[in-house]
XYZ file of C-alpha atoms in Angstrom:
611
model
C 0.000 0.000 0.000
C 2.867 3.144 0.858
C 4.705 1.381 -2.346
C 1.321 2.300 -4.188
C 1.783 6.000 -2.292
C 4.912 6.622 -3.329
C 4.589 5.450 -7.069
C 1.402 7.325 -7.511
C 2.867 10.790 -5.597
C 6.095 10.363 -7.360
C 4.108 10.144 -11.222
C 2.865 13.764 -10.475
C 6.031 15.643 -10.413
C 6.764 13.386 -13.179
C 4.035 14.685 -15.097
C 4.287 18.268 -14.451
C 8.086 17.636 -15.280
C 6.807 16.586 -18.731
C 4.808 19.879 -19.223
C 7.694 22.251 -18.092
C 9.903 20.499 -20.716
C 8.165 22.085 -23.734
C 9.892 24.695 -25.038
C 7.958 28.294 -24.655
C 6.424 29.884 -27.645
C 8.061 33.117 -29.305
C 6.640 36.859 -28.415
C 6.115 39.362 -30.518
C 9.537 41.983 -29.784
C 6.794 44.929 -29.497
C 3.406 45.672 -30.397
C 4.939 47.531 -33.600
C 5.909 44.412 -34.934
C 2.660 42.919 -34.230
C 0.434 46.127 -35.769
C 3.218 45.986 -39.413
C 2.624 42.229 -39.743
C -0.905 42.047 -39.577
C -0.823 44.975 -41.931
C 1.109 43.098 -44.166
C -1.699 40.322 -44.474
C -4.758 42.756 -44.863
C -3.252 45.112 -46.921
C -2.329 42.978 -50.339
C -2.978 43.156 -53.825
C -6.639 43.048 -53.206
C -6.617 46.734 -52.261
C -5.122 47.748 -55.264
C -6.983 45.363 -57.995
C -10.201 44.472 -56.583
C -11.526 47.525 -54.430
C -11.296 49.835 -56.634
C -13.306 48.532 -59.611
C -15.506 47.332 -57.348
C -15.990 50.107 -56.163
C -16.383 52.132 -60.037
C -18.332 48.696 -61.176
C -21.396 48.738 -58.634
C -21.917 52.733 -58.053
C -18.957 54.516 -57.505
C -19.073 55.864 -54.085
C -22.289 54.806 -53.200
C -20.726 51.293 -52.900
C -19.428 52.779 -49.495
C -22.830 52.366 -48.087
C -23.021 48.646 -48.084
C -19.396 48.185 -47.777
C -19.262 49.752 -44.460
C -22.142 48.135 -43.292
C -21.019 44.585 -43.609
C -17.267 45.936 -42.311
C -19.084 47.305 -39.145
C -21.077 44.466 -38.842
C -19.144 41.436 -40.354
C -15.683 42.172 -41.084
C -14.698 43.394 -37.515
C -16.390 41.233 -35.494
C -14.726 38.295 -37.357
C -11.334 40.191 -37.823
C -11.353 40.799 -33.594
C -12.861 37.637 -32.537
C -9.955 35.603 -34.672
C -7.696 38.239 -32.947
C -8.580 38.281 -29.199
C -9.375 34.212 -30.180
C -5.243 33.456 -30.308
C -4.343 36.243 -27.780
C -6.745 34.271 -25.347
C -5.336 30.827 -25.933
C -1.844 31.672 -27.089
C -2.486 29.014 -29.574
C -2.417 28.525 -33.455
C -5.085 28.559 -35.616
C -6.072 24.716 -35.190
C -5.407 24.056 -30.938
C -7.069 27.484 -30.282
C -10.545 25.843 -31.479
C -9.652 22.863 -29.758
C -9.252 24.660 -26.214
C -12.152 26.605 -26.723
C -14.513 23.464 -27.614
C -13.217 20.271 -28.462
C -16.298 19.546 -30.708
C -15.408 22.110 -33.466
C -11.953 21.585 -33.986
C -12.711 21.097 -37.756
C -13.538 24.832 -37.465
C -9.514 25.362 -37.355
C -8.497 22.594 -39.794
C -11.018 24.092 -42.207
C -9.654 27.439 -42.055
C -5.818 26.017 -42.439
C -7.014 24.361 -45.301
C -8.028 27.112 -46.819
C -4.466 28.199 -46.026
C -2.862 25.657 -47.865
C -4.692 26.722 -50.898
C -3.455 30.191 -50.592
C 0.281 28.831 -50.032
C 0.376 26.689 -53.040
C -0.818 29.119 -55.738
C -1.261 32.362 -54.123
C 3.018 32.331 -54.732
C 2.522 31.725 -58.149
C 1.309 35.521 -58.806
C 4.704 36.739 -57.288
C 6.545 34.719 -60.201
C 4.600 36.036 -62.644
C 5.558 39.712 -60.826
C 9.180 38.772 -60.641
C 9.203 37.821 -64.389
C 7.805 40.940 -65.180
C 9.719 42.963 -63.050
C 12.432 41.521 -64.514
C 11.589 42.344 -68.077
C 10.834 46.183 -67.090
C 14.646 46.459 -67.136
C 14.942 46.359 -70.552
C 14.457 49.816 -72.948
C 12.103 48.900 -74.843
C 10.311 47.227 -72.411
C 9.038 43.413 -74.316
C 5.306 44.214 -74.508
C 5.879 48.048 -75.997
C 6.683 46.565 -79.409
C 5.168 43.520 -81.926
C 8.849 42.726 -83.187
C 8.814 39.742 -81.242
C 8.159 36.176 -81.821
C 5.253 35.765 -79.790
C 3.539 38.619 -81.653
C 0.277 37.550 -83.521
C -0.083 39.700 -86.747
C -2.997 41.650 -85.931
C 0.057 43.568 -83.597
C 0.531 46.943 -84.206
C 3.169 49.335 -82.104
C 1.256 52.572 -81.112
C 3.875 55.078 -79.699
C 1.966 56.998 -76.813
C 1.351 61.104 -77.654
C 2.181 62.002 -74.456
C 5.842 60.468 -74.203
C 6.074 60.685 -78.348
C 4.322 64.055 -78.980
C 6.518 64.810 -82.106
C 6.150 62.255 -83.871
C 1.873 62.855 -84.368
C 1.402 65.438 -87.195
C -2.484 66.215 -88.060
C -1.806 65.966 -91.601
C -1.216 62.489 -91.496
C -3.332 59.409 -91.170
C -2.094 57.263 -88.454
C -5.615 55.664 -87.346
C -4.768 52.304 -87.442
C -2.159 52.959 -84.842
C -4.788 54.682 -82.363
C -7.452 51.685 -82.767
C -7.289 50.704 -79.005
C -7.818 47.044 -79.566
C -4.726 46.652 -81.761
C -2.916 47.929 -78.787
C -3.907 45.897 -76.258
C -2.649 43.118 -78.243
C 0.822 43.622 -77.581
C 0.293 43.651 -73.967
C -1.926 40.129 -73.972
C 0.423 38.907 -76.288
C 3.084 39.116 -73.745
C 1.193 38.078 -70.730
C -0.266 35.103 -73.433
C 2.305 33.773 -75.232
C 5.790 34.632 -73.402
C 4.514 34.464 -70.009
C 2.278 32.338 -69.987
C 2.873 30.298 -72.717
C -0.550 28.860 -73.035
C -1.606 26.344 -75.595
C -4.542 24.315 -76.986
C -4.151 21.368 -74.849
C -6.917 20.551 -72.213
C -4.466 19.615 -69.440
C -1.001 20.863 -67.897
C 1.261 21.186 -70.894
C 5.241 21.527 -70.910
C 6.333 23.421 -67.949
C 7.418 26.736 -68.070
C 11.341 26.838 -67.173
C 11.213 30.813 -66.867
C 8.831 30.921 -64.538
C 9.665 27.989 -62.876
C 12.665 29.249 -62.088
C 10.915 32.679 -60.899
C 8.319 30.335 -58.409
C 11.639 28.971 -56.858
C 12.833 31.977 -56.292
C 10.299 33.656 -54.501
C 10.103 30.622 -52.268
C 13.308 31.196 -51.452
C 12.680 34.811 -50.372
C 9.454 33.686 -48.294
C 11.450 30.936 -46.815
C 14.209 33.558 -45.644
C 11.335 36.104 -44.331
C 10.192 33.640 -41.608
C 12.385 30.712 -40.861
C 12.956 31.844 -37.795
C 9.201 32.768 -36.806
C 7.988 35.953 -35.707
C 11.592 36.647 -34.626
C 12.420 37.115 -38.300
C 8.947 38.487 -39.905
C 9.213 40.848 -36.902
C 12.256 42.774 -38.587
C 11.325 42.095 -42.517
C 7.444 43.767 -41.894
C 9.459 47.232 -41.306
C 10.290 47.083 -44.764
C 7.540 44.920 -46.878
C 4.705 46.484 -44.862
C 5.685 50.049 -45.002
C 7.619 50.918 -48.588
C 4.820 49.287 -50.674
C 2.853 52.648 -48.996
C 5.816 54.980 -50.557
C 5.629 53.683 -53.915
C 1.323 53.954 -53.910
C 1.818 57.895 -52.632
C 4.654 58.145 -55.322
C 2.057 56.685 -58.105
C -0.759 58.797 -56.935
C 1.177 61.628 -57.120
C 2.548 61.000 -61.268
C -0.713 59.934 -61.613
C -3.133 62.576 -61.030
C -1.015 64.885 -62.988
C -1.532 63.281 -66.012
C -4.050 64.210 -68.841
C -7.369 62.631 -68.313
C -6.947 62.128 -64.642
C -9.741 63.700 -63.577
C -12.240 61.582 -65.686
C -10.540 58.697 -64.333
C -11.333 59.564 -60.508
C -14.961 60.863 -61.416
C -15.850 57.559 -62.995
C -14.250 55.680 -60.053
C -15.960 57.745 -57.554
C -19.313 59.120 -58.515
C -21.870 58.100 -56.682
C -24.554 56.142 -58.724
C -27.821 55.757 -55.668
C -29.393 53.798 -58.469
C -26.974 50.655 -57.901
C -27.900 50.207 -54.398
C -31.168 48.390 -55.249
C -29.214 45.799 -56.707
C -28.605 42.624 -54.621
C -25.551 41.781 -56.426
C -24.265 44.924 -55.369
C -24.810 43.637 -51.342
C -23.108 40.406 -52.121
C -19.670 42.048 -53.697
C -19.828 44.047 -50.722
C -19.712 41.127 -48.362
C -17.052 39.063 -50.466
C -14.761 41.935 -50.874
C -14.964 42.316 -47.031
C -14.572 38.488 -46.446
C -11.649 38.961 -49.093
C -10.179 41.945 -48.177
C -9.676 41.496 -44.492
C -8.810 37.590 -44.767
C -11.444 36.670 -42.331
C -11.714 32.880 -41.572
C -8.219 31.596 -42.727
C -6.494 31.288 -38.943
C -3.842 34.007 -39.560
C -5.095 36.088 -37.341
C -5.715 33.739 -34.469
C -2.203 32.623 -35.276
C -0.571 36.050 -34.968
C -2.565 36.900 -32.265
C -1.100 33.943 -30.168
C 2.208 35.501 -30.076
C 0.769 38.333 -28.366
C 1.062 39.637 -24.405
C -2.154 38.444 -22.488
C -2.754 42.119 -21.380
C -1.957 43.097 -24.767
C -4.854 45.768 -26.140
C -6.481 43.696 -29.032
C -9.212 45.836 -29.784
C -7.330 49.148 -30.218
C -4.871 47.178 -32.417
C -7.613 45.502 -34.647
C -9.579 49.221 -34.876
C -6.806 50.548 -35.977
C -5.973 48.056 -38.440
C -9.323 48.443 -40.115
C -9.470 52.020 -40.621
C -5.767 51.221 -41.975
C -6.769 48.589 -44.472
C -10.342 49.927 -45.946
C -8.216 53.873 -46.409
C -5.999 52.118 -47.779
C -8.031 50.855 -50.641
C -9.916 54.249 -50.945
C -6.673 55.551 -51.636
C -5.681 52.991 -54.091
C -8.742 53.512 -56.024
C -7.710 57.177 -56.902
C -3.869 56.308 -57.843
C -5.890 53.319 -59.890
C -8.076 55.135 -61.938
C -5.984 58.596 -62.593
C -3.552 56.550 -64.485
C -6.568 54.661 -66.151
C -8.241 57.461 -66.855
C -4.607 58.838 -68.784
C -4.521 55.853 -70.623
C -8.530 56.067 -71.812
C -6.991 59.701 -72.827
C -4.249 58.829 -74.527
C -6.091 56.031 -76.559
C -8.918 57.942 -77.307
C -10.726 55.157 -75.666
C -13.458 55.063 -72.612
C -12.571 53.789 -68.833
C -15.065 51.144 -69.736
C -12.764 49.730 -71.813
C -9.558 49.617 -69.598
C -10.947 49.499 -66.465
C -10.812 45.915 -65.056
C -9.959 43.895 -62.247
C -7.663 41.288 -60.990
C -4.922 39.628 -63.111
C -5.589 41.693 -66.278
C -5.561 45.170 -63.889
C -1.952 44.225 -62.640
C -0.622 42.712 -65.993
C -2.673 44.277 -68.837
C -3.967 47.193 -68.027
C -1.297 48.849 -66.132
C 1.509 47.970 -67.461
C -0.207 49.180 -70.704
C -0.676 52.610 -69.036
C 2.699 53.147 -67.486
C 4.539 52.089 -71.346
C 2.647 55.455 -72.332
C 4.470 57.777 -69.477
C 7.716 58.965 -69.968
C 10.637 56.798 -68.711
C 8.409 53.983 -68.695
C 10.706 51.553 -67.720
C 11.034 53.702 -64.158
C 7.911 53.316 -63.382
C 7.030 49.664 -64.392
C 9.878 49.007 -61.934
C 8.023 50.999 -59.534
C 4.568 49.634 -59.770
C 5.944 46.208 -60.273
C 8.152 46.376 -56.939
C 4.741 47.133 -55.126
C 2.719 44.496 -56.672
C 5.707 41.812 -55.082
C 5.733 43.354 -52.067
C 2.236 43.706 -51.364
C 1.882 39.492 -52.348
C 5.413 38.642 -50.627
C 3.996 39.721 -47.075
C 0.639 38.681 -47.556
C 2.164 35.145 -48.254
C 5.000 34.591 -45.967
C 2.421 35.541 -43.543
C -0.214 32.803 -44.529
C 2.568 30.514 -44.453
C 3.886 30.956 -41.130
C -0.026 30.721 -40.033
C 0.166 27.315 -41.162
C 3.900 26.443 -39.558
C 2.363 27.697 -36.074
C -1.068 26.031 -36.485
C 1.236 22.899 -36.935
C 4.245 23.487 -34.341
C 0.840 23.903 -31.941
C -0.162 20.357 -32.247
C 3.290 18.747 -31.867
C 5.098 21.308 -29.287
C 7.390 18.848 -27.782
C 8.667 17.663 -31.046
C 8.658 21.185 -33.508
C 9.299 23.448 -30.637
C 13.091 21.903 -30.222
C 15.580 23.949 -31.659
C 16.575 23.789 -35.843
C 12.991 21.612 -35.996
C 10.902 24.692 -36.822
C 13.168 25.729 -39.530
C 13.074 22.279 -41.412
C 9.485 22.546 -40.502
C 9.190 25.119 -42.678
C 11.711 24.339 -45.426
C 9.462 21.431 -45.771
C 5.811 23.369 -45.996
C 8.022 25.854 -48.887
C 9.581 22.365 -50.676
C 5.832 21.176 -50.785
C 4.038 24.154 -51.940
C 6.468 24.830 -54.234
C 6.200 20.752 -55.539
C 2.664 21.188 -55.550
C 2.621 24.661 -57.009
C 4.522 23.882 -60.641
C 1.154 22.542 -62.205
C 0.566 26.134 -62.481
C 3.711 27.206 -64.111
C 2.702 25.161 -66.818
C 1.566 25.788 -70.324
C -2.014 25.901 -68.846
C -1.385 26.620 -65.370
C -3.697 29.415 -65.726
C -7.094 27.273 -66.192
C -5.950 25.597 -62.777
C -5.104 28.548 -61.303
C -8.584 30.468 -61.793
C -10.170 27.025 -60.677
C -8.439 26.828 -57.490
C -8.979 30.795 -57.027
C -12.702 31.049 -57.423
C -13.450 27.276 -55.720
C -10.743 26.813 -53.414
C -10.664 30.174 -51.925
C -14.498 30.798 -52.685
C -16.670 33.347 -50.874
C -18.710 30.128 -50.024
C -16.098 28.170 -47.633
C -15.734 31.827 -45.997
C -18.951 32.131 -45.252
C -19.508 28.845 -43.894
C -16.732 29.093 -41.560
C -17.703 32.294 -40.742
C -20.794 30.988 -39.424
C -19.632 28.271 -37.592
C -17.125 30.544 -35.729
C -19.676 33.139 -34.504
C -22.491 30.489 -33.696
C -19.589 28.087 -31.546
C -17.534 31.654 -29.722
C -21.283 32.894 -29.193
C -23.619 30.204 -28.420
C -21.276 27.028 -27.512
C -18.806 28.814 -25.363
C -20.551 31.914 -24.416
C -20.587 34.881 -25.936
C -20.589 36.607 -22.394
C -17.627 34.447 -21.120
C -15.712 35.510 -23.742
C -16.741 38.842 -23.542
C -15.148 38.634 -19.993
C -12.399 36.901 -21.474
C -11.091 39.893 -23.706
C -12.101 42.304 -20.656
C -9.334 40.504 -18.887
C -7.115 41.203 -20.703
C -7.485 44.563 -22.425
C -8.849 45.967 -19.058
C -11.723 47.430 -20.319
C -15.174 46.293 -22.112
C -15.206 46.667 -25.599
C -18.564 47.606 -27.558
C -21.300 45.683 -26.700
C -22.085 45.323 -29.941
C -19.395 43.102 -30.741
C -21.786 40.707 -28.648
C -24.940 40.499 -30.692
C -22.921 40.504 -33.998
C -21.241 37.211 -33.132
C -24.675 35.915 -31.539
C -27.511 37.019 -34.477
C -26.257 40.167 -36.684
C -23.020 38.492 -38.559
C -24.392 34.795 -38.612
C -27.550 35.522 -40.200
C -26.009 38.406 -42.634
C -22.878 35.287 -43.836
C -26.126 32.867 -43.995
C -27.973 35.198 -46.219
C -25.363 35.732 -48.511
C -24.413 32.062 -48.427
C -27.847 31.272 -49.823
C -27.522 34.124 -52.624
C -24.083 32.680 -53.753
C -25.118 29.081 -53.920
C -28.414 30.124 -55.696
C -26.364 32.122 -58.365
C -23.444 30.607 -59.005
C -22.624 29.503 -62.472
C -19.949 26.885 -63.279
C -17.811 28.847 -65.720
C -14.161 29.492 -66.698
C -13.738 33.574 -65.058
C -11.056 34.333 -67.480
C -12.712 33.228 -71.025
C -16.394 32.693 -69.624
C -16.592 29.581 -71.277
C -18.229 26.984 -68.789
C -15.948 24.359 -67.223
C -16.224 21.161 -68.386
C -16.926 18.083 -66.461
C -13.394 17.059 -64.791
C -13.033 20.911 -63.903
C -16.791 20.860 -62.142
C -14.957 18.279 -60.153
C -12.293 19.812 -59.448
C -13.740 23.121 -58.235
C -16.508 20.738 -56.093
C -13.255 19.011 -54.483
C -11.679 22.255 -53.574
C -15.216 23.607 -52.348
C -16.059 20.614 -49.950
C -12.674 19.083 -48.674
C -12.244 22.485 -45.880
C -16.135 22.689 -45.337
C -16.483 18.502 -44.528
C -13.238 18.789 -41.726
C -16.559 20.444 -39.318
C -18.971 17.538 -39.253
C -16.091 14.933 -39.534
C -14.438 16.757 -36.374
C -18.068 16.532 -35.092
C -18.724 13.247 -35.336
C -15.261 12.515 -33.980
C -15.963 14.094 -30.941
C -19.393 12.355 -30.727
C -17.821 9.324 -30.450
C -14.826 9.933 -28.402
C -15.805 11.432 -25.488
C -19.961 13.778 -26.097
C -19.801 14.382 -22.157
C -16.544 16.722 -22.390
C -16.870 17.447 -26.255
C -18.164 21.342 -25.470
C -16.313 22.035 -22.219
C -13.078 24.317 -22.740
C -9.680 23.583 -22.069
C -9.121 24.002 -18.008
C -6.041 25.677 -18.967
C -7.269 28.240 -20.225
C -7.815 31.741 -17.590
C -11.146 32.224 -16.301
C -11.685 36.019 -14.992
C -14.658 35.055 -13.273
C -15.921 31.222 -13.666
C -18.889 31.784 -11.502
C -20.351 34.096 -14.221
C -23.160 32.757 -16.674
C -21.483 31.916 -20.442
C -24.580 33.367 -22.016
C -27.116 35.919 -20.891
C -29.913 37.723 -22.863
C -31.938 40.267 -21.845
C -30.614 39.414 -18.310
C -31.697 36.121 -18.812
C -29.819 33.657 -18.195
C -29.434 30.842 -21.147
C -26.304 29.266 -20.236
C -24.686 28.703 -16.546
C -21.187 28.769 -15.834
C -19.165 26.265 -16.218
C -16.750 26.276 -13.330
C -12.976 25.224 -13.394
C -11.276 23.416 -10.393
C -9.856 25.561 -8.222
C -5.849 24.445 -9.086
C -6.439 25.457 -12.586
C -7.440 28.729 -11.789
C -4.662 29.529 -9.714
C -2.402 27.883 -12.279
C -4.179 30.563 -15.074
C -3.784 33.710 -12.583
C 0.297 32.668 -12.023
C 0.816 31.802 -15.367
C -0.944 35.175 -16.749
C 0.834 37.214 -13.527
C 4.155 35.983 -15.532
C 2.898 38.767 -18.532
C 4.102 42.042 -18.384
C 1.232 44.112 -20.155
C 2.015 46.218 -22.976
């Protein structure tokens, strides 16, 4: 019987031995580093080539009405509860659902899911940017000119009369040179045939060496930006975070002193009232919020969890937002002024170069900065902001992924030298898995992955989940004390019905809009996809949003006593509080922790030192 004693007192220490032994996570340095990261990952390339034709597409600046209605009462909710979600925990983007309730774990693996999408093609746009870059070197620049041998015939080199103003003389006829769609040849030519390289197959093709080589390299860059975690994003976010703002004030400014300018910003900016009665209008306005904040993918939960407990969350994330949606305002203006030059120049109207997306960043602009002066200085220019808007957006995702992983095996990756081959491996993967679309049709796999695998749908599902488990399942009151813990002060209380009714019920609604409209077709040609790609986008579609009810189920049969009950490590303020309460009526009771784990929590957060 004492034998029995001493074996069974003697496996405690043992155990808590066991716990001490895992190495501690990594801290932000300061909150600055914290504030310049996350503005790396909101602030991309959608700001630049998405918001603002948007934004000239469904009403000019009446599109601000419904876009700041679902970022007041969608995208910041999400965007803080993701936030205050890995402060809270101090977890990654997969063990912080798991703390909080067991049962929806597949929330987490969902969203990194979703992750791995973005870090296996998203990469791909930066090789296309390098190439590019690369090519605005040369004088002429490769897509100024039909002399090469990717030219098709109906090519025809059209000096600009702004850069070229001698060489137009009214007495002669040079309208075949002004016709604006023999000019934009040269430009899709390039991005078609050299770049690209597409062909007439159905399926991959030969790979593209160039570009291949171009994909390698910027995995190589990402790699070097955060093999050492936040230690080393910490100090590259100073520069990819903040110089991509110098060269957007340094393209505003050429820009709205060009001819034609001013047409550019009215058409971008004019409020249309009309447009509002559209419903279509309402659902670009939620995706571009789901979009433009990357809402739902773990990042933030992830860089969250390297946060202080007494850290201020909610100042941070306010701040961030009125960062990220000025920032594509802004963008808009330096967008269109040079679009509206080029409609100038061309004798053309912004409704025919004003687009979106790829063909904004590698048709249309680079089309409008051959017809400036110096071209070449400014391709650079524009080009060196398109990489490093991508670059930080990505190395971020990807690091979201390396924590979310290090998180469920801390005893093994949290040794040291194991998170750096951690993450050489995730970049050796991606990069594996990523050369389909460096191929001679990489681009039909690309858009299928982009509209299906990253789809406004998965978004909005997790989106739902997330609000209905922090709000209903755990409480949206205990969490509400949970974040007053640590910031010291009670945010809105709005913030509490969004995640219970207001955000749930606007991500269902639109949910239900996008499945009853969406149309299985090809975005870049509009032809519709064919049977195998169906598949394919249906694959990318369900495999994040099936990870819930499998995770579910799991729980169901593992242990449905404990499956909703958080983590007893985590801090409770004050346990003796109801979860939920509406109307002061009370719909869930606490749930109280043992004693020993709450004084564990209050040494273990005494150990912070607040911000």
């Amino acid at each position: 019987m004492s034998e029995e004693t001493v074996t069974v007192g003697d496996s405690q220490p043992d155990k808590r031995h066991q716990q001490e032994e895992v190495p501690s996570r990594g801290r932000w340095a300061n909150n600055r580093e914290f504030i310049l990261t996350m503005a790396g990952e909101i602030v991309g390339l959608g700001n630049i080539w998405r918001f603002p034709y948007l934004c000239y597409k469904n009403g000019g600046g009446a599109f601000l009405i419904p876009y700041f209605f679902f970022l007041f009462f969608c995208g910041i909710p999400l965007f803080f509860l993701e936030t205050a979600l890995g402060q809270y925990t101090s977890e990654g983007g997969i063990t912080a659902w798991q703390k909080i309730c067991p049962m929806f774990e597949g929330v987490g693996i969902a969203s990194q899911v979703m992750v791995t999408y973005g870090n296996i093609y998203y990469i791909v746009i930066l090789a296309w940017g390098i190439l590019y870059l690369i090519s605005s070197f040369k004088s002429p620049v490769p897509w100024s000119t039909c002399e090469n041998a990717w030219n098709t015939f109906n090519c025809h080199t059209r000096p600009s009369m702004y850069a070229n103003p001698h060489l137009f003389n009214p007495n002669f006829n040079w309208s075949f040179l002004h016709n604006f769609t023999c000019f934009t040849v040269m430009i899709k030519n390039y991005l078609i045939h050299r770049v690209l390289q597409m062909s007439g197959d159905r399926f991959f093709g030969n790979l593209n060496w160039d570009l291949s080589l171009c994909l390698l390299l910027a995995w190589i860059i990402c790699y070097f930006c955060i093999w050492k975690g936040v230690k080393s994003i910490g100090k590259v976010v100073h520069f990819t975070a903040i110089f991509p703002y110098l060269l957007l004030f340094i393209l505003f400014v050429r820009g709205v002193t060009l001819p034609g300018a001013g047409e550019g910003i009215k058409y971008y900016f004019m409020p249309d009232i009309s447009r509002i009665g559209d419903p279509h209008v309402w659902c670009d306005a939620v995706r571009e919020v789901l979009f433009s904040y990357a809402v739902c993918h773990g990042v933030f939960t992830a860089m969250g969890s390297y946060n202080k407990y007494n850290n201020n969350c909610f100042r941070d994330c306010l701040a961030l937002c009125c960062l990220n949606s000025a920032t594509s305002i802004f963008a808009g203006f330096a967008v269109f002024s040079i679009l509206g030059f080029m409609a100038h120049d061309l004798g053309a109207r912004i409704e025919d170069v004003a687009v979106s997306g790829l063909g904004l960043a590698f048709i249309a602009f680079p089309k409008a900065l051959t017809l400036l002066p110096v071209s070449s200085f400014w391709l650079v220019l524009f080009f060196l902001m398109i990489l490093l808007l991508a670059l930080d957006t990505h190395f971020v995702c990807v690091e979201s992924l390396a924590t979310a992983i290090t998180d469920l095996f801390p005893h093994f990756l949290r040794r040291p030298g194991r998170r750096e081959i951690l993450v050489l491996v995730i970049a050796v993967v991606s990069f594996l898995l990523g050369l389909p679309f460096v191929t001679q049709n990489g681009i039909l796999f690309f858009y299928i992955i982009d509209s299906y695998g990253s789809s406004s749908i998965s978004l909005l599902f997790i989106a739902i989940f997330e609000t209905v488990v922090i709000g209903w399942v755990y409480g949206a009151d205990r969490f509400y004390d949970n974040i007053e813990d640590m910031i010291g002060y009670a945010p809105f209380r709005v913030l509490k019905y969004c995640w219970l009714f207001v955000t749930p019920l606007i991500c269902g609604i639109t949910l239900l809009y996008e499945l009853a409209t969406m149309q299985p077709y090809f975005p870049m040609t509009g032809y519709v996809l064919e049977p195998w790609g169906r598949g394919l986008a249906a694959l990318f579609v369900l495999t994040p949003l099936i990870c819930i009810p499998l995770f579910i189920f799991r729980s169901l049969c593992k242990n449905s006593k404990t499956m909703t009950t958080p983590s007893s490590d985590l801090r409770q303020a004050q346990p003796h509080k109801p979860v939920l309460t509406l109307c002061e009526y009370i719909v869930f009771k606490a749930q109280v922790q043992p004693k020993k784990n709450v004084e564990r929590n209050n040494e273990k957060m005494e150990m912070e030192e607040p911000v």
